[in-house]
mmCIF file of C-alpha atoms in Angstrom:
data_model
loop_
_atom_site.group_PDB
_atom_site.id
_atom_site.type_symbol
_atom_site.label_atom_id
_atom_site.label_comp_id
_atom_site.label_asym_id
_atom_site.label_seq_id
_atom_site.Cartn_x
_atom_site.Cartn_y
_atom_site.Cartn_z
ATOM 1 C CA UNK O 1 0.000 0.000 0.000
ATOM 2 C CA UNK O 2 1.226 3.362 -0.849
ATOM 3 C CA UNK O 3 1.220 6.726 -2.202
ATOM 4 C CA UNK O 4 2.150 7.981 -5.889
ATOM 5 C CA UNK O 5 4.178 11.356 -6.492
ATOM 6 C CA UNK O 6 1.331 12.750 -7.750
ATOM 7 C CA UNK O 7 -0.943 13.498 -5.275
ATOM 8 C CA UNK O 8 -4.403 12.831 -6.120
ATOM 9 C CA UNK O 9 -4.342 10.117 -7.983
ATOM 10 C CA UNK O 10 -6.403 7.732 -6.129
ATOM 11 C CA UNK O 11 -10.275 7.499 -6.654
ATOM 12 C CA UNK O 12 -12.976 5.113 -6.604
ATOM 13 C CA UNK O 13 -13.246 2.055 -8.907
ATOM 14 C CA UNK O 14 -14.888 3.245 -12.247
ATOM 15 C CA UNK O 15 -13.494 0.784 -14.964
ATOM 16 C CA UNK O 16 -15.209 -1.930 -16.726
ATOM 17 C CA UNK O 17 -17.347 -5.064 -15.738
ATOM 18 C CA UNK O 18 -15.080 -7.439 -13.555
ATOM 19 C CA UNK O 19 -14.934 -10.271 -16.516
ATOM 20 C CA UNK O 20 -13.397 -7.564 -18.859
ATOM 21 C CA UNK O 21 -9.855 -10.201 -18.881
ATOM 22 C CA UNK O 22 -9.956 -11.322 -22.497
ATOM 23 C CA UNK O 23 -7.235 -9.286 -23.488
ATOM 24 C CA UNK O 24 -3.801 -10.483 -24.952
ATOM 25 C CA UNK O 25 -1.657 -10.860 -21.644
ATOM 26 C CA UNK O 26 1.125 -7.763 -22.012
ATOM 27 C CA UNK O 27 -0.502 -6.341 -24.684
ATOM 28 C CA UNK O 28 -3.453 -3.834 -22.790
ATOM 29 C CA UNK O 29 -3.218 -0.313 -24.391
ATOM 30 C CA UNK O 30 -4.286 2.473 -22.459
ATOM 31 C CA UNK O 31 -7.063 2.852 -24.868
ATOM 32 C CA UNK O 32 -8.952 -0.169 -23.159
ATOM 33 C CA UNK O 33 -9.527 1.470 -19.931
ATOM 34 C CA UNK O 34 -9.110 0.080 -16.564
ATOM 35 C CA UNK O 35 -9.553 -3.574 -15.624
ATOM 36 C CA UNK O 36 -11.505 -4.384 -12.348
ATOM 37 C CA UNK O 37 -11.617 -7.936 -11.321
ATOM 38 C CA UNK O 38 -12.453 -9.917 -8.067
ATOM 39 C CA UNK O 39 -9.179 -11.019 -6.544
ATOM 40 C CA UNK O 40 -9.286 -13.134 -2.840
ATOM 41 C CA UNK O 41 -9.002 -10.041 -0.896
ATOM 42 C CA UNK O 42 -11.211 -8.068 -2.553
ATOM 43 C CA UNK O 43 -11.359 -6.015 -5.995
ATOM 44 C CA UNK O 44 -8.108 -5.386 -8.069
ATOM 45 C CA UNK O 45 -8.254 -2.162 -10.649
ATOM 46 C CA UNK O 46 -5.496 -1.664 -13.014
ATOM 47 C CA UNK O 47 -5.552 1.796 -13.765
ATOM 48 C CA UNK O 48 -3.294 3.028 -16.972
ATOM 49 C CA UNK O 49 -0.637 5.548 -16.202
ATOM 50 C CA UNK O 50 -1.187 8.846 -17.840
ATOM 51 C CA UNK O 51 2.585 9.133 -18.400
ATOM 52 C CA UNK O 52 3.427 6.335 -19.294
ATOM 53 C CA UNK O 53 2.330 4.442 -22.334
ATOM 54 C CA UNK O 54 2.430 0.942 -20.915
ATOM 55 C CA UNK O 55 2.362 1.830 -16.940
ATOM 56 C CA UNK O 56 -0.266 0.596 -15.019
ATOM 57 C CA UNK O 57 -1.090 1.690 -11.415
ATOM 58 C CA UNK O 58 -2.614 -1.471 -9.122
ATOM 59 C CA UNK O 59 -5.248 -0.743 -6.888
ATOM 60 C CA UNK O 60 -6.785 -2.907 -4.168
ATOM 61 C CA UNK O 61 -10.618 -2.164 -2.854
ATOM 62 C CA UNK O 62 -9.126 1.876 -3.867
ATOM 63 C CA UNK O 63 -6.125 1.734 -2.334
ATOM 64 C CA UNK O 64 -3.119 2.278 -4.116
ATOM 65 C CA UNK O 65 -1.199 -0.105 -3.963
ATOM 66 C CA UNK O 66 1.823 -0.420 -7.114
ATOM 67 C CA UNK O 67 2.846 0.591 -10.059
ATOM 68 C CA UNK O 68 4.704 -1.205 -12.915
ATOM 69 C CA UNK O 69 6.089 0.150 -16.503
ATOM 70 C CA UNK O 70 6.426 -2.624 -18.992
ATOM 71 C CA UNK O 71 8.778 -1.048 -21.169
ATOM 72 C CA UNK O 72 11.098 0.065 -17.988
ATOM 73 C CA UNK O 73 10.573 -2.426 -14.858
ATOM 74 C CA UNK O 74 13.143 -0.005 -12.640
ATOM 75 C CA UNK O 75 11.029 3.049 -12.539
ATOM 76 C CA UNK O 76 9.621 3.006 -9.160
ATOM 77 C CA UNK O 77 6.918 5.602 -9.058
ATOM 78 C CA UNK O 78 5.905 5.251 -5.354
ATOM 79 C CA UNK O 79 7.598 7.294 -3.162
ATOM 80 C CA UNK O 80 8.088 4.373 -0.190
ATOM 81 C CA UNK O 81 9.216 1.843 -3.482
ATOM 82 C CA UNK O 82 12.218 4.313 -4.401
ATOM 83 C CA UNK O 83 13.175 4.313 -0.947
ATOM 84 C CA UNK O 84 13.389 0.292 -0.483
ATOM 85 C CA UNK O 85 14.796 0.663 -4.631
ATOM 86 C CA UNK O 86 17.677 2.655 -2.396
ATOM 87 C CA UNK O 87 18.297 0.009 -0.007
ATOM 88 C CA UNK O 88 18.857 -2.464 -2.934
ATOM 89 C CA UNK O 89 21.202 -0.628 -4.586
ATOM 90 C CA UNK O 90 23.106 -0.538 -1.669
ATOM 91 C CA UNK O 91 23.006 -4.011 -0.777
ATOM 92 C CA UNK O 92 25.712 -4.920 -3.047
ATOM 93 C CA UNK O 93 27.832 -3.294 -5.694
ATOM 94 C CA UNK O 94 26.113 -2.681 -8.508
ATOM 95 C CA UNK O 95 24.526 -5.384 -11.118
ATOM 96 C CA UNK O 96 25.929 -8.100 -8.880
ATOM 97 C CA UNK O 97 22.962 -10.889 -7.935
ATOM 98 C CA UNK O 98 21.531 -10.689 -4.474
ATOM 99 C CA UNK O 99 19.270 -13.019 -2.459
ATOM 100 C CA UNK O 100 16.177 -11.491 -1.530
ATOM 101 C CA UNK O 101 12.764 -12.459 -0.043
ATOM 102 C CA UNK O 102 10.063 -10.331 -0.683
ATOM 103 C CA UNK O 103 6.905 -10.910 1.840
ATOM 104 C CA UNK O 104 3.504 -9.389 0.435
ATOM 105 C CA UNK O 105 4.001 -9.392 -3.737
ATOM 106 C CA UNK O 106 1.005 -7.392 -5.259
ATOM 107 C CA UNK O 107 1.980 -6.118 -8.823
ATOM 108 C CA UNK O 108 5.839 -7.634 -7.982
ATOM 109 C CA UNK O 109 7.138 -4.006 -8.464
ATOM 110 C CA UNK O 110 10.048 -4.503 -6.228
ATOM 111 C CA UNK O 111 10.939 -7.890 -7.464
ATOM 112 C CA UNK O 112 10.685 -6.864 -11.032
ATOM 113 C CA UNK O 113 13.217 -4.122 -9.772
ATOM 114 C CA UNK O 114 15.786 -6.085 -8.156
ATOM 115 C CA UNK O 115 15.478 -8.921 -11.792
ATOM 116 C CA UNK O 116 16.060 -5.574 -14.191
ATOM 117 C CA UNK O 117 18.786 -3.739 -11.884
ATOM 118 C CA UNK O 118 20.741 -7.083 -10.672
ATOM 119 C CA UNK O 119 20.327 -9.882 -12.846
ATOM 120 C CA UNK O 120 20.186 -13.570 -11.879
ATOM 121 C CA UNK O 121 19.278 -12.668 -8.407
ATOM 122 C CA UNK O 122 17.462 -15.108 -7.011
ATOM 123 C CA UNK O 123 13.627 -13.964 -4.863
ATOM 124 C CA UNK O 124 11.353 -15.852 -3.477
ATOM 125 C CA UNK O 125 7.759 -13.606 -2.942
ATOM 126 C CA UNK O 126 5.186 -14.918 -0.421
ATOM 127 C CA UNK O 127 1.554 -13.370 -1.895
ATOM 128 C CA UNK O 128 -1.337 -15.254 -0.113
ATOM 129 C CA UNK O 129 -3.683 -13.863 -2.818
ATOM 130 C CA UNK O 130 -3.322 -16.004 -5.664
ATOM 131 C CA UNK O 131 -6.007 -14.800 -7.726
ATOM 132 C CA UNK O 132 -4.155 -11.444 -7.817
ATOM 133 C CA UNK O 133 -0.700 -13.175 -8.674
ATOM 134 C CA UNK O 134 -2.642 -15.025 -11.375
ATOM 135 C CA UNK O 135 -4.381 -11.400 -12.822
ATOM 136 C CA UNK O 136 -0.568 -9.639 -12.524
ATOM 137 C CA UNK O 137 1.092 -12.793 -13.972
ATOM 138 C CA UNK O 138 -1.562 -12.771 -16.528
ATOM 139 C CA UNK O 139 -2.283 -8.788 -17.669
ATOM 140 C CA UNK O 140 1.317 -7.464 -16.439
ATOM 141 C CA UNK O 141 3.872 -10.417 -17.301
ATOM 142 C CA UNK O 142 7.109 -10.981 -15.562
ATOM 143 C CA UNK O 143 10.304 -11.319 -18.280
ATOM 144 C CA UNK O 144 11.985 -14.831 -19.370
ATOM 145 C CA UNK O 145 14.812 -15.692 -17.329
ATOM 146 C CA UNK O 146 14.048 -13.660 -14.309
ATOM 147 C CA UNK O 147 13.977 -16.017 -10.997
ATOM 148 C CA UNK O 148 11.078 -14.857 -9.278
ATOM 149 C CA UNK O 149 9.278 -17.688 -7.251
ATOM 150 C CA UNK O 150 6.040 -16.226 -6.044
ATOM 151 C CA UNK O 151 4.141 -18.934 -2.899
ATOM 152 C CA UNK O 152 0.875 -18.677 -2.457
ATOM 153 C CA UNK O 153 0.782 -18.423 1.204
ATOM 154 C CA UNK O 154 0.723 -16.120 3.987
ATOM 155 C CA UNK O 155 4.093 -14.086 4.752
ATOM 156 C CA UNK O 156 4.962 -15.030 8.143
ATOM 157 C CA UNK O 157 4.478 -19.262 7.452
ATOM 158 C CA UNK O 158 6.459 -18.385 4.366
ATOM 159 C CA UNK O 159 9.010 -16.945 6.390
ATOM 160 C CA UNK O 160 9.089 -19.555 9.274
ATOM 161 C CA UNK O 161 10.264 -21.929 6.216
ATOM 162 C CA UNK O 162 12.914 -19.315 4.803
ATOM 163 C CA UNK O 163 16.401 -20.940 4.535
ATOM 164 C CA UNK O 164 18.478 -19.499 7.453
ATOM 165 C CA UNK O 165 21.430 -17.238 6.450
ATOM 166 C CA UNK O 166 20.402 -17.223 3.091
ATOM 167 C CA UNK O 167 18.933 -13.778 2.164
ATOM 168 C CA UNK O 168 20.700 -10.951 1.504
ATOM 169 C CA UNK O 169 17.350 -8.371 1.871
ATOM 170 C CA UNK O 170 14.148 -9.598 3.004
ATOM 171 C CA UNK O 171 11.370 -6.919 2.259
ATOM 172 C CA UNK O 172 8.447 -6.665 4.606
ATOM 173 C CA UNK O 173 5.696 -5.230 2.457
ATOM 174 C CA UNK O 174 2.578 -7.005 3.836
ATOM 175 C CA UNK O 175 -0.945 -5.161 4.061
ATOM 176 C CA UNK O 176 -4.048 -7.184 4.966
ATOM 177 C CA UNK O 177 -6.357 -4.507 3.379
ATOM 178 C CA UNK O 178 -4.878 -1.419 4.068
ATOM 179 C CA UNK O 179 -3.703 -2.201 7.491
ATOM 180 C CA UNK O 180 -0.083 -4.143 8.440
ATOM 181 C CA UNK O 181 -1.233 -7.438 10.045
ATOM 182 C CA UNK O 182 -0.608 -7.954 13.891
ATOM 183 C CA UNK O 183 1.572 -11.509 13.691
ATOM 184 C CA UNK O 184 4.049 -9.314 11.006
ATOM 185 C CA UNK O 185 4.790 -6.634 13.279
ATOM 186 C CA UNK O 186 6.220 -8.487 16.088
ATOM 187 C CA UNK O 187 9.728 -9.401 17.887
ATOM 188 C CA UNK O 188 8.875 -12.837 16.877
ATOM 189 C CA UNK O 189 8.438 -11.594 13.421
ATOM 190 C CA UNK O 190 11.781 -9.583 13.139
ATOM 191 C CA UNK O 191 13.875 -12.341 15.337
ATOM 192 C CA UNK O 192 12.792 -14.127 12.223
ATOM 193 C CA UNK O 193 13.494 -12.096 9.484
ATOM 194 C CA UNK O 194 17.004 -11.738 11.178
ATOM 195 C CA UNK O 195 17.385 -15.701 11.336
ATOM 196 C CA UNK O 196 16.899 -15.435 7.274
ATOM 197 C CA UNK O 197 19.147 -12.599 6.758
ATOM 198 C CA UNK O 198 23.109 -13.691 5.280
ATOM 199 C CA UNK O 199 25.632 -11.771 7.382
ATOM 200 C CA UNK O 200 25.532 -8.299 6.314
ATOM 201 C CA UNK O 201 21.576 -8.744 5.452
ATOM 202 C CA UNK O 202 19.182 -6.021 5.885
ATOM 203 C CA UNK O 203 15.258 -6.181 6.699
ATOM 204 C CA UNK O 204 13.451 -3.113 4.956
ATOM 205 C CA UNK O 205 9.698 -2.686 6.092
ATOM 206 C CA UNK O 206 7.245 -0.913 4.673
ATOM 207 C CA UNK O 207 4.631 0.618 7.042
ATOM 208 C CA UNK O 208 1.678 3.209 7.115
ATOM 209 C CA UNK O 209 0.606 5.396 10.259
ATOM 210 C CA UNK O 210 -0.331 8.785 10.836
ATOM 211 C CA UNK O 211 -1.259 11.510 13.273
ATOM 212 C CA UNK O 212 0.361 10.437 16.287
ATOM 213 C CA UNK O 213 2.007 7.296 14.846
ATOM 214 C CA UNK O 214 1.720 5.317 17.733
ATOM 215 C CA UNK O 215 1.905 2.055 15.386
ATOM 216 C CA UNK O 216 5.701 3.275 14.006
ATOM 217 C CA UNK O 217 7.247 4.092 17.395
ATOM 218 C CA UNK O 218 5.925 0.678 18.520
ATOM 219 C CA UNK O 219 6.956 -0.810 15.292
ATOM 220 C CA UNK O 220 10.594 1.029 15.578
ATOM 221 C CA UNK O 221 10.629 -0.207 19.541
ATOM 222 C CA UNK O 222 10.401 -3.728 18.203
ATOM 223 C CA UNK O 223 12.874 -3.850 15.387
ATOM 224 C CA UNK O 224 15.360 -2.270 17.698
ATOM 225 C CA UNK O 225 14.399 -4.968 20.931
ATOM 226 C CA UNK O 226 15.757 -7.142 17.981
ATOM 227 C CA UNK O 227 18.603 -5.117 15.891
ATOM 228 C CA UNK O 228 21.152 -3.276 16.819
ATOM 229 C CA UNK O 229 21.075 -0.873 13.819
ATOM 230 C CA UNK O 230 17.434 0.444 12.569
ATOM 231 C CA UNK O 231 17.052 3.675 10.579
ATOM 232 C CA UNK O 232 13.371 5.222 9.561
ATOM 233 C CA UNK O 233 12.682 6.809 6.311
ATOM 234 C CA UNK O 234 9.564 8.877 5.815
ATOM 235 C CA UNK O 235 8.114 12.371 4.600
ATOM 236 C CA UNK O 236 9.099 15.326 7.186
ATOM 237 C CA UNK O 237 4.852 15.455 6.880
ATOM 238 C CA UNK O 238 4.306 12.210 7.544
ATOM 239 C CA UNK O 239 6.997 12.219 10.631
ATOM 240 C CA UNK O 240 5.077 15.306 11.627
ATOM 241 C CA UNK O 241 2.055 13.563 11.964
ATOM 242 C CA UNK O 242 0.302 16.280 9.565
ATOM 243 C CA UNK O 243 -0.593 12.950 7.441
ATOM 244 C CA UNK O 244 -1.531 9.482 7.094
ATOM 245 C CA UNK O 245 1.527 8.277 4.689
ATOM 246 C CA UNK O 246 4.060 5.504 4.515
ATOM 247 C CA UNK O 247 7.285 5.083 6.339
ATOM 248 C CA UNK O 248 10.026 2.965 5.523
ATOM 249 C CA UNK O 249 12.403 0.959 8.825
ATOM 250 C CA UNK O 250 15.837 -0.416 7.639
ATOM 251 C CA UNK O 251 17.339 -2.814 10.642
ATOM 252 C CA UNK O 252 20.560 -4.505 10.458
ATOM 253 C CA UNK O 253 22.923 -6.842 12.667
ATOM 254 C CA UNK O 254 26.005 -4.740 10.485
ATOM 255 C CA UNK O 255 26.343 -0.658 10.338
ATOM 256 C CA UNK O 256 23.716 0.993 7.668
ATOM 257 C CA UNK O 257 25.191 3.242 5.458
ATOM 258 C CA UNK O 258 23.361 6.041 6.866
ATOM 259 C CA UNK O 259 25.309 8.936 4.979
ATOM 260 C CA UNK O 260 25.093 7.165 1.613
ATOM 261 C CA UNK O 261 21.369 6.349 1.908
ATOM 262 C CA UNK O 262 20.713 9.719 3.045
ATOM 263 C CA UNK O 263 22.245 11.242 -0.228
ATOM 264 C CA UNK O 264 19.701 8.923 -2.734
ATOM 265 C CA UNK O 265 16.621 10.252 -0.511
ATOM 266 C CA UNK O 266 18.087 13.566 -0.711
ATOM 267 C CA UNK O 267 17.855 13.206 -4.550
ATOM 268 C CA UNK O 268 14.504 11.899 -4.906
ATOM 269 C CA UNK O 269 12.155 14.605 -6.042
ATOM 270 C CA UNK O 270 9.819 13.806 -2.884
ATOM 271 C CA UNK O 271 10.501 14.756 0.584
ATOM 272 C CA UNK O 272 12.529 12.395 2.984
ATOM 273 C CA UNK O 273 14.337 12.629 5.991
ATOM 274 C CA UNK O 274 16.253 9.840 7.831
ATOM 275 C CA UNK O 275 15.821 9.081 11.608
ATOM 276 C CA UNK O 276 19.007 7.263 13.322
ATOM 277 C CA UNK O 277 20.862 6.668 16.638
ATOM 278 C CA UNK O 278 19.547 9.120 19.318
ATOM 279 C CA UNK O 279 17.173 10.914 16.945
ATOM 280 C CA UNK O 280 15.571 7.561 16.314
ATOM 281 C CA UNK O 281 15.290 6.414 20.533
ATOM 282 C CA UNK O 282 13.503 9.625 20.875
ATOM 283 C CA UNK O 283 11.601 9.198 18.255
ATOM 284 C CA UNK O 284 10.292 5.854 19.866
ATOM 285 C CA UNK O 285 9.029 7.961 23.070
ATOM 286 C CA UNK O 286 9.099 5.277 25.341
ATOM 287 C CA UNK O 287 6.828 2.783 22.759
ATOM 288 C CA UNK O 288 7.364 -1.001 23.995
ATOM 289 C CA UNK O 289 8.262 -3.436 21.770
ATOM 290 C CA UNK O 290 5.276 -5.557 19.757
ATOM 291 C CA UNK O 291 5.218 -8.991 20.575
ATOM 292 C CA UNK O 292 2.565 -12.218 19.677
ATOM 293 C CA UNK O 293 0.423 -11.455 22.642
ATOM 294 C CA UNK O 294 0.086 -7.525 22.614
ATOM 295 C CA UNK O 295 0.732 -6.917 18.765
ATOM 296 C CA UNK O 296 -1.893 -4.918 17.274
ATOM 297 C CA UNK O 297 -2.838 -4.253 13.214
ATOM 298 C CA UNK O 298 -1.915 -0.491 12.305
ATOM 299 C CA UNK O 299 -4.440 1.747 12.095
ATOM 300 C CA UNK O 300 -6.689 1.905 8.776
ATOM 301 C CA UNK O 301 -6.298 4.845 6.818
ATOM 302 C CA UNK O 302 -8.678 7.964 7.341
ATOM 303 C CA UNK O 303 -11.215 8.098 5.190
ATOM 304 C CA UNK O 304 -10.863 9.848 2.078
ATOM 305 C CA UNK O 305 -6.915 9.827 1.849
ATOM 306 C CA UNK O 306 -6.926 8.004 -1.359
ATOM 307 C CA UNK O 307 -9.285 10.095 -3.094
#
């Protein structure tokens, strides 16, 4: 779930009868319009990108949610997606093949990222709806020769299973509706995700909160009860709590390179700023860490802040 650099994008579904599928997979011109179609957790929209001649914006019950560019899969138009695009670039020196596990896949935006940027990486996405991996496989195909393995099955069982040691970035990017689920925002969770990670590994998470953003202190709390390096990326606004947006956590076992990371978000055309070290503790304001038995979801959006 996430936010576009062009405000206002998001509005309600208006596209064609759900069973409008029939077209040549790939091959959907803007001409045809959206496609809305029934997926297991609710109602997908593709939405053509009005910059872009094959771009196509996923939505999720009006949520925006992704947005891919056949012709170029390493644009990255959502603000929180350039910031994780950040963290792998810097997980290796460039073009050289990483490990990484995505959990939560929607239009595979990342993983198409990471296949174009670094090729022969090797990811492994849990998605738990596969009738929404089946539309994206389907209406926004992945290339020959890229080694994505998407699982049909919910993030956390997926990464119980996850080889230990053997991922190099595991990306957090699970939304039950609009809302981060309770059992992936957890020390059990993130003690996890750091049993996958290779030495040197990084989680990134992507969360959403707002106003007082009592869910990312807690969430920050927990990743740090875990790792001893976390870093938060997120709009000054957003950190302000003058809106409901997305925030990115980085944790680590090995230094993150804080100055380096803090240049690419400098560049970005959208607002970022980096907390770390003491700035980050107080940023926490005495949150406890998440665990099985208190975790809560985060909070749903407000209404309208799609639209």
């Amino acid at each position: 779930m996430g936010r576009s650099n062009r405000a206002g994008r998001a509005r309600p579904a208006d596209g064609p009868p759900a069973d409008a599928t029939t077209q040549d997979p790939g091959g959907r011109s803007h001409a045809q319009g959206p496609l809305v179609h029934p997926v297991d957790s609710g109602t997908a929209e593709l939405r053509p990108d009005r910059d872009r001649p094959r771009g196509w914006e996923l939505f999720l019950d009006g949520a925006p949610q992704s947005l891919v560019d056949l012709d170029d899969p390493a644009h990255l138009g959502f603000e929180y997606q350039r910031r994780i695009g950040h963290l792998v670039d810097l997980a290796a020196p460039p073009g050289r093949p990483i490990g990484v596990l995505h959990l939560g896949g929607g239009a595979l935006t990342l993983a198409r990222y990471v296949a174009a940027t670094r090729p022969r990486s090797r990811q492994q996405v849990a998605e738990i709806d596969t009738a929404l991996t089946e539309l994206v496989r389907a209406q926004l195909p992945l290339e020959r020769g890229w080694q994505i393995r998407v699982r049909g099955a919910d993030a956390r069982s997926v990464l119980e299973r996850a080889p230990e040691g053997a991922a190099d970035l595991v990306i957090v990017d699970v939304f039950s509706g609009a809302r981060v689920p309770a059992h992936c925002a957890t020390t059990e969770f993130a003690a996890l995700a750091a049993r996958a990670l290779a030495p040197g590994g990084r989680l990134v998470a992507n969360i959403a909160d707002g106003s007082a953003l009592a869910f990312a202190r807690a969430q920050t709390a927990t990743l740090l009860a875990v790792f001893p390096e976390v870093c938060l990326v997120a709009d000054p606004a957003v950190l302000r709590g003058k809106r409901f947006g997305n925030l990115v956590l980085v944790a680590a076992t090995t230094p993150i390179p804080i100055d380096e990371l803090g240049r690419r978000v400098a560049s970005d055309s959208a607002l970022g700023r980096i907390e770390h070290g003491r700035g980050l503790v107080d940023f926490t304001a005495g949150a406890s860490p998440l665990t099985d038995a208190s975790a809560v979801p985060s909070p749903a959006p407000p209404p309208g802040v799609f639209r």
